[in-house]
Coordinates of C-alpha atoms in Angstrom, one line a residue:
M745 CA -12.9 -36.3 33.3
K746 CA -14.7 -33.9 30.9
I747 CA -15.8 -30.9 33.0
L748 CA -18.2 -28.1 32.2
V749 CA -18.1 -25.0 34.4
V750 CA -21.3 -23.0 34.1
G751 CA -20.2 -19.4 34.7
A752 CA -16.7 -17.9 34.9
G753 CA -17.3 -15.5 37.8
A754 CA -15.7 -15.3 41.2
T755 CA -16.6 -18.9 42.2
G756 CA -16.8 -20.8 38.9
G757 CA -13.8 -19.1 37.4
Y758 CA -11.7 -19.8 40.5
F759 CA -12.5 -23.5 40.8
G760 CA -12.4 -23.9 37.0
T761 CA -9.0 -22.3 36.8
M762 CA -7.7 -24.6 39.5
L763 CA -9.0 -27.6 37.6
A764 CA -7.6 -26.4 34.3
R765 CA -4.2 -25.8 35.9
S766 CA -4.2 -29.4 37.2
G767 CA -4.5 -30.7 33.6
Q768 CA -8.3 -31.5 33.6
D769 CA -10.3 -31.1 30.4
V770 CA -12.3 -27.9 31.4
T771 CA -14.7 -25.9 29.3
F772 CA -16.6 -22.8 30.5
L773 CA -20.2 -22.1 29.5
V774 CA -20.4 -18.3 29.3
R775 CA -22.3 -15.5 27.7
P776 CA -20.9 -14.2 24.4
A777 CA -19.5 -10.9 25.9
R778 CA -17.7 -12.8 28.6
A779 CA -16.4 -15.3 26.0
A780 CA -15.0 -12.5 23.9
A781 CA -13.2 -10.9 26.9
L782 CA -11.7 -14.2 28.0
R783 CA -10.4 -15.0 24.5
E784 CA -8.7 -11.6 24.4
R785 CA -7.3 -11.5 28.0
G786 CA -7.5 -15.1 29.3
L787 CA -9.0 -16.1 32.6
R788 CA -6.9 -14.6 35.4
V789 CA -6.9 -15.2 39.1
V790 CA -4.9 -12.5 41.0
G791 CA -4.1 -11.8 44.6
R792 CA -2.2 -13.4 47.5
D793 CA 1.1 -12.4 45.7
E794 CA 0.2 -14.7 42.8
E795 CA -1.3 -14.5 39.3
W796 CA -2.7 -17.5 37.5
R797 CA -3.7 -17.4 33.9
V798 CA -5.4 -20.0 31.8
D799 CA -6.7 -19.8 28.2
P800 CA -9.7 -21.9 28.8
G801 CA -12.0 -23.8 26.5
L802 CA -15.2 -21.7 26.0
V803 CA -18.6 -22.4 24.7
T804 CA -21.8 -20.3 24.5
A805 CA -25.3 -21.6 25.0
D806 CA -26.0 -21.3 21.3
E807 CA -22.9 -23.2 20.4
L808 CA -23.7 -26.0 22.9
A809 CA -27.2 -26.3 21.7
A810 CA -26.0 -26.5 18.1
A811 CA -23.6 -29.3 18.9
P812 CA -24.6 -31.1 22.1
V813 CA -21.8 -32.8 24.0
P814 CA -22.3 -34.8 27.2
Y815 CA -20.0 -33.9 30.0
D816 CA -18.9 -36.1 33.0
L817 CA -19.1 -33.3 35.5
V818 CA -20.9 -30.0 35.5
L819 CA -20.0 -27.3 38.1
L820 CA -23.0 -25.0 38.2
S821 CA -21.7 -21.6 39.5
V822 CA -24.4 -19.0 39.0
K823 CA -26.5 -16.9 41.3
A824 CA -30.0 -18.1 42.0
T825 CA -31.4 -15.3 39.9
G826 CA -29.8 -16.9 36.9
L827 CA -30.6 -20.5 37.7
A828 CA -33.5 -21.1 35.4
R829 CA -31.7 -19.7 32.4
A830 CA -28.5 -21.6 33.3
A831 CA -30.4 -24.9 33.6
E832 CA -31.8 -24.5 30.1
D833 CA -28.4 -23.4 28.7
L834 CA -26.5 -26.4 30.1
A835 CA -29.2 -29.0 29.3
P836 CA -27.5 -30.1 26.0
A837 CA -24.4 -31.0 28.1
V838 CA -26.2 -33.4 30.4
G839 CA -26.0 -37.1 29.4
P840 CA -27.1 -40.2 31.2
D841 CA -24.0 -40.3 33.4
T842 CA -23.5 -36.6 33.9
V843 CA -23.0 -35.5 37.6
I844 CA -24.1 -31.9 38.4
V845 CA -22.5 -30.2 41.4
P846 CA -24.4 -26.9 42.1
Q847 CA -22.4 -24.2 43.9
L848 CA -25.3 -22.1 45.2
N849 CA -26.3 -21.3 48.8
G850 CA -29.7 -22.3 50.2
L851 CA -31.6 -25.4 49.2
A852 CA -34.3 -24.3 46.7
H853 CA -32.0 -25.0 43.7
L854 CA -31.9 -28.7 44.5
E855 CA -35.7 -29.0 43.9
A856 CA -35.4 -27.0 40.7
L857 CA -32.5 -29.1 39.4
N858 CA -34.0 -32.4 40.5
E859 CA -37.2 -31.5 38.6
R860 CA -35.2 -30.5 35.4
F861 CA -32.6 -33.2 35.3
G862 CA -33.6 -35.9 37.9
A863 CA -32.3 -36.2 41.4
D864 CA -29.9 -39.1 40.3
R865 CA -27.8 -36.5 38.4
V866 CA -27.6 -33.8 41.1
L867 CA -25.3 -33.9 44.1
A868 CA -25.8 -31.9 47.3
A869 CA -22.8 -29.5 47.8
V870 CA -21.5 -26.6 49.8
T871 CA -18.8 -24.3 48.4
K872 CA -16.5 -22.1 50.6
V873 CA -14.3 -19.6 48.9
V874 CA -13.2 -16.0 49.4
T875 CA -13.0 -14.4 46.0
T876 CA -14.6 -11.5 44.1
L877 CA -14.8 -10.4 40.5
D878 CA -13.0 -7.3 39.4
E879 CA -15.8 -5.6 37.3
T880 CA -13.2 -3.5 35.4
T881 CA -10.8 -6.2 34.3
G882 CA -12.9 -9.3 34.6
D883 CA -10.1 -10.9 36.8
I884 CA -11.0 -13.0 39.8
L885 CA -9.5 -11.5 43.0
R886 CA -8.3 -14.2 45.4
L887 CA -8.7 -12.7 48.9
A888 CA -7.8 -15.9 50.9
P889 CA -6.5 -19.3 50.0
L890 CA -9.7 -21.1 51.0
A891 CA -11.1 -23.3 48.3
Q892 CA -13.4 -26.0 49.8
L893 CA -16.1 -28.0 48.2
I894 CA -18.2 -30.3 50.4
L895 CA -20.3 -32.8 48.4
G896 CA -22.4 -36.0 48.7
E897 CA -25.5 -37.7 47.6
Q898 CA -28.8 -36.0 48.4
D899 CA -30.0 -38.9 50.5
G900 CA -26.9 -38.9 52.8
G901 CA -25.1 -42.0 53.7
S902 CA -21.6 -43.1 52.8
A903 CA -19.7 -41.8 49.8
T904 CA -20.7 -43.5 46.5
P905 CA -18.2 -44.3 43.7
R906 CA -19.3 -41.3 41.7
V907 CA -19.0 -39.0 44.7
E908 CA -15.5 -40.3 45.4
A909 CA -14.5 -39.9 41.7
V910 CA -15.5 -36.3 41.7
R911 CA -13.9 -35.7 45.1
A912 CA -10.6 -37.2 43.8
V913 CA -10.6 -34.9 40.7
L914 CA -11.2 -31.8 42.9
A915 CA -8.6 -32.8 45.4
G916 CA -6.1 -33.4 42.6
A917 CA -6.5 -29.8 41.6
G918 CA -5.7 -28.6 45.1
I919 CA -9.3 -28.1 46.2
D920 CA -10.2 -29.1 49.7
A921 CA -12.9 -31.6 48.7
R922 CA -14.7 -33.4 51.5
V923 CA -17.5 -35.9 51.8
P924 CA -19.4 -35.3 55.1
E925 CA -21.8 -37.7 56.8
N926 CA -24.7 -35.8 55.3
A927 CA -24.2 -33.2 52.6
V928 CA -27.7 -31.8 52.9
T929 CA -27.1 -31.1 56.6
A930 CA -24.0 -29.3 55.6
M931 CA -26.0 -27.2 53.2
W932 CA -28.5 -26.3 56.0
H933 CA -25.6 -25.2 58.2
K934 CA -24.1 -22.9 55.6
W935 CA -27.6 -21.6 54.9
V936 CA -27.9 -20.7 58.6
F937 CA -24.6 -18.8 58.4
I938 CA -25.5 -17.0 55.1
T939 CA -28.9 -15.8 56.2
T940 CA -27.6 -14.7 59.6
I941 CA -24.9 -12.5 58.3
G942 CA -27.0 -11.4 55.3
A943 CA -29.9 -10.3 57.5
L944 CA -27.6 -8.6 60.0
T945 CA -25.7 -6.5 57.5
S946 CA -28.6 -5.8 55.2
L947 CA -30.9 -4.6 58.0
M948 CA -28.3 -2.5 59.7
R949 CA -26.5 -1.3 56.5
G950 CA -23.0 -1.8 57.9
T951 CA -20.1 -4.2 58.4
V952 CA -20.1 -6.8 61.2
G953 CA -17.7 -4.6 63.1
E954 CA -19.8 -1.5 62.8
I955 CA -22.9 -3.2 64.0
N956 CA -21.3 -4.8 67.0
A957 CA -19.7 -1.5 68.0
V958 CA -23.0 -0.1 69.0
P959 CA -25.4 -1.0 71.8
G960 CA -27.8 -3.8 70.7
G961 CA -25.7 -4.9 67.7
T962 CA -24.4 -8.1 69.3
E963 CA -27.8 -9.0 70.7
L964 CA -29.3 -8.6 67.2
A965 CA -26.7 -10.9 65.6
T966 CA -27.3 -13.5 68.3
A967 CA -31.1 -13.4 67.9
L968 CA -30.8 -13.8 64.1
L969 CA -28.6 -16.8 64.5
D970 CA -31.1 -18.3 67.0
E971 CA -33.9 -17.9 64.5
A972 CA -32.1 -19.5 61.6
S973 CA -30.8 -22.3 63.8
A974 CA -34.3 -23.0 65.1
V975 CA -35.6 -23.5 61.5
A976 CA -32.7 -25.9 60.7
A977 CA -33.3 -27.9 63.9
A978 CA -37.0 -28.2 63.1
A979 CA -36.2 -29.4 59.6
G980 CA -34.0 -32.2 61.2
H981 CA -30.6 -30.6 60.7
P982 CA -29.7 -29.0 64.1
V983 CA -26.5 -26.9 64.1
P984 CA -23.9 -28.5 66.5
E985 CA -22.9 -26.3 69.4
G986 CA -19.3 -26.0 68.1
E987 CA -20.4 -24.8 64.7
R988 CA -22.9 -22.4 66.2
K989 CA -20.2 -20.9 68.3
T990 CA -18.0 -20.5 65.2
T991 CA -20.7 -18.7 63.4
L992 CA -21.5 -16.5 66.4
D993 CA -17.9 -15.5 66.7
V994 CA -17.9 -14.4 63.1
V995 CA -21.1 -12.3 63.3
T996 CA -20.1 -10.7 66.6
A997 CA -16.4 -10.0 65.8
A998 CA -15.3 -6.6 67.0
G999 CA -13.8 -4.4 64.2
S1000 CA -14.6 -7.0 61.5
P1001 CA -14.9 -5.4 58.0
M1002 CA -16.9 -8.5 56.8
V1003 CA -19.9 -8.2 54.7
P1004 CA -21.5 -10.9 52.5
S1005 CA -21.9 -10.6 48.7
L1006 CA -25.7 -10.1 49.3
Y1007 CA -24.9 -6.9 51.1
R1008 CA -22.7 -5.7 48.3
D1009 CA -25.4 -6.4 45.8
L1010 CA -27.9 -4.5 48.0
V1011 CA -25.9 -1.3 48.4
S1012 CA -24.9 -1.3 44.8
G1013 CA -28.5 -1.4 43.7
A1014 CA -28.2 -4.9 42.1
P1015 CA -30.7 -7.7 42.3
T1016 CA -30.3 -10.0 45.3
E1017 CA -31.1 -13.7 46.0
V1018 CA -33.8 -12.7 48.5
E1019 CA -36.3 -15.3 47.5
H1020 CA -33.8 -18.1 47.2
L1021 CA -32.1 -17.4 50.5
F1022 CA -34.7 -15.7 52.7
G1023 CA -38.1 -16.2 51.1
D1024 CA -37.5 -20.0 51.1
L1025 CA -36.2 -20.0 54.7
V1026 CA -39.2 -18.1 56.1
A1027 CA -41.6 -20.2 54.1
R1028 CA -40.1 -23.4 55.5
A1029 CA -40.3 -21.8 59.0
R1030 CA -44.0 -21.2 58.5
R1031 CA -44.6 -24.8 57.5
L1032 CA -42.6 -26.0 60.5
G1033 CA -44.3 -23.7 62.9
V1034 CA -41.1 -21.8 63.8
P1035 CA -41.5 -18.0 64.5
T1036 CA -38.9 -15.9 62.7
P1037 CA -39.9 -12.2 63.2
L1038 CA -36.4 -10.8 62.5
M1039 CA -35.9 -13.0 59.4
D1040 CA -39.3 -11.9 58.3
L1041 CA -38.3 -8.3 58.6
A1042 CA -35.1 -8.9 56.7
T1043 CA -37.0 -10.7 54.0
L1044 CA -39.4 -7.8 53.7
H1045 CA -36.6 -5.3 53.6
L1046 CA -34.9 -7.2 50.7
R1047 CA -38.1 -7.6 48.8
V1048 CA -38.7 -3.9 48.8
H1049 CA -35.2 -3.4 47.4
Q1050 CA -35.9 -6.2 44.8
A1051 CA -39.1 -4.5 43.7
R1052 CA -37.4 -1.2 43.3
V1053 CA -34.6 -2.8 41.2
A1054 CA -37.2 -4.5 39.0
T1055 CA -39.1 -1.3 38.5
S1056 CA -36.0 0.6 37.5
R1057 CA -34.9 -1.8 34.8

């Protein structure tokens, strides 16, 4: 299978490296500066007492546009803030049988990709991975062995032949690839988790453990989860009690150093995915008639930060 990975960061670089190590034909679509660094140093995944290095196939947007090549599978691994540009960059790689698997959180990207490429080319997907990018070396730091990709057709139902084909390729690379009963429901459930922990840590400017160590911290975490879960339920994707408990355990864990990438972007002064993750959630809540006062507050907080970042650039 001919595979294009859009982005060679913490997520795309990790999954792409696993696929390349398994013998798949993998090319990374990257910016010129990232391409130059990877040609010099290679793409490295480090941590967990291991180091993987591949010398991957690389292509820039200009090169792809000059010589369009259709790919069988596209893993779209960019942040929501870069989605529009990435969609334009990868367009020359999309043929009539190309399957696009987006590795973004939330749901708004599905609508954008469906409009640009057609819903028949885009799968619903959820990615779970614990990696980060070393900004100094460009290496991918592997913090835990988790590498899971849940995928399926957007309309739910049983696995189709193309979904199974993608799942088999991913599984052959050591990726925990699963096809759930409804992949869009799985996306909603991760969205609930991401917005709960993102709102909690961003509003309180602390780790999960720090927040739960003070009076009111656990109650805030619970209330945020309740709001996000209520939106999912109203949209037809209720969070099962067992999954809700798992999320609650994570966001109320005593002593936990956990913070999401959104929090790290916030405290470093970088742009965040506020509109994609929070703006879209509260907009859907309004349409569904679900009150979300705490999520509204988190959204406002992040929008003020976003405006400040935009003004300073």
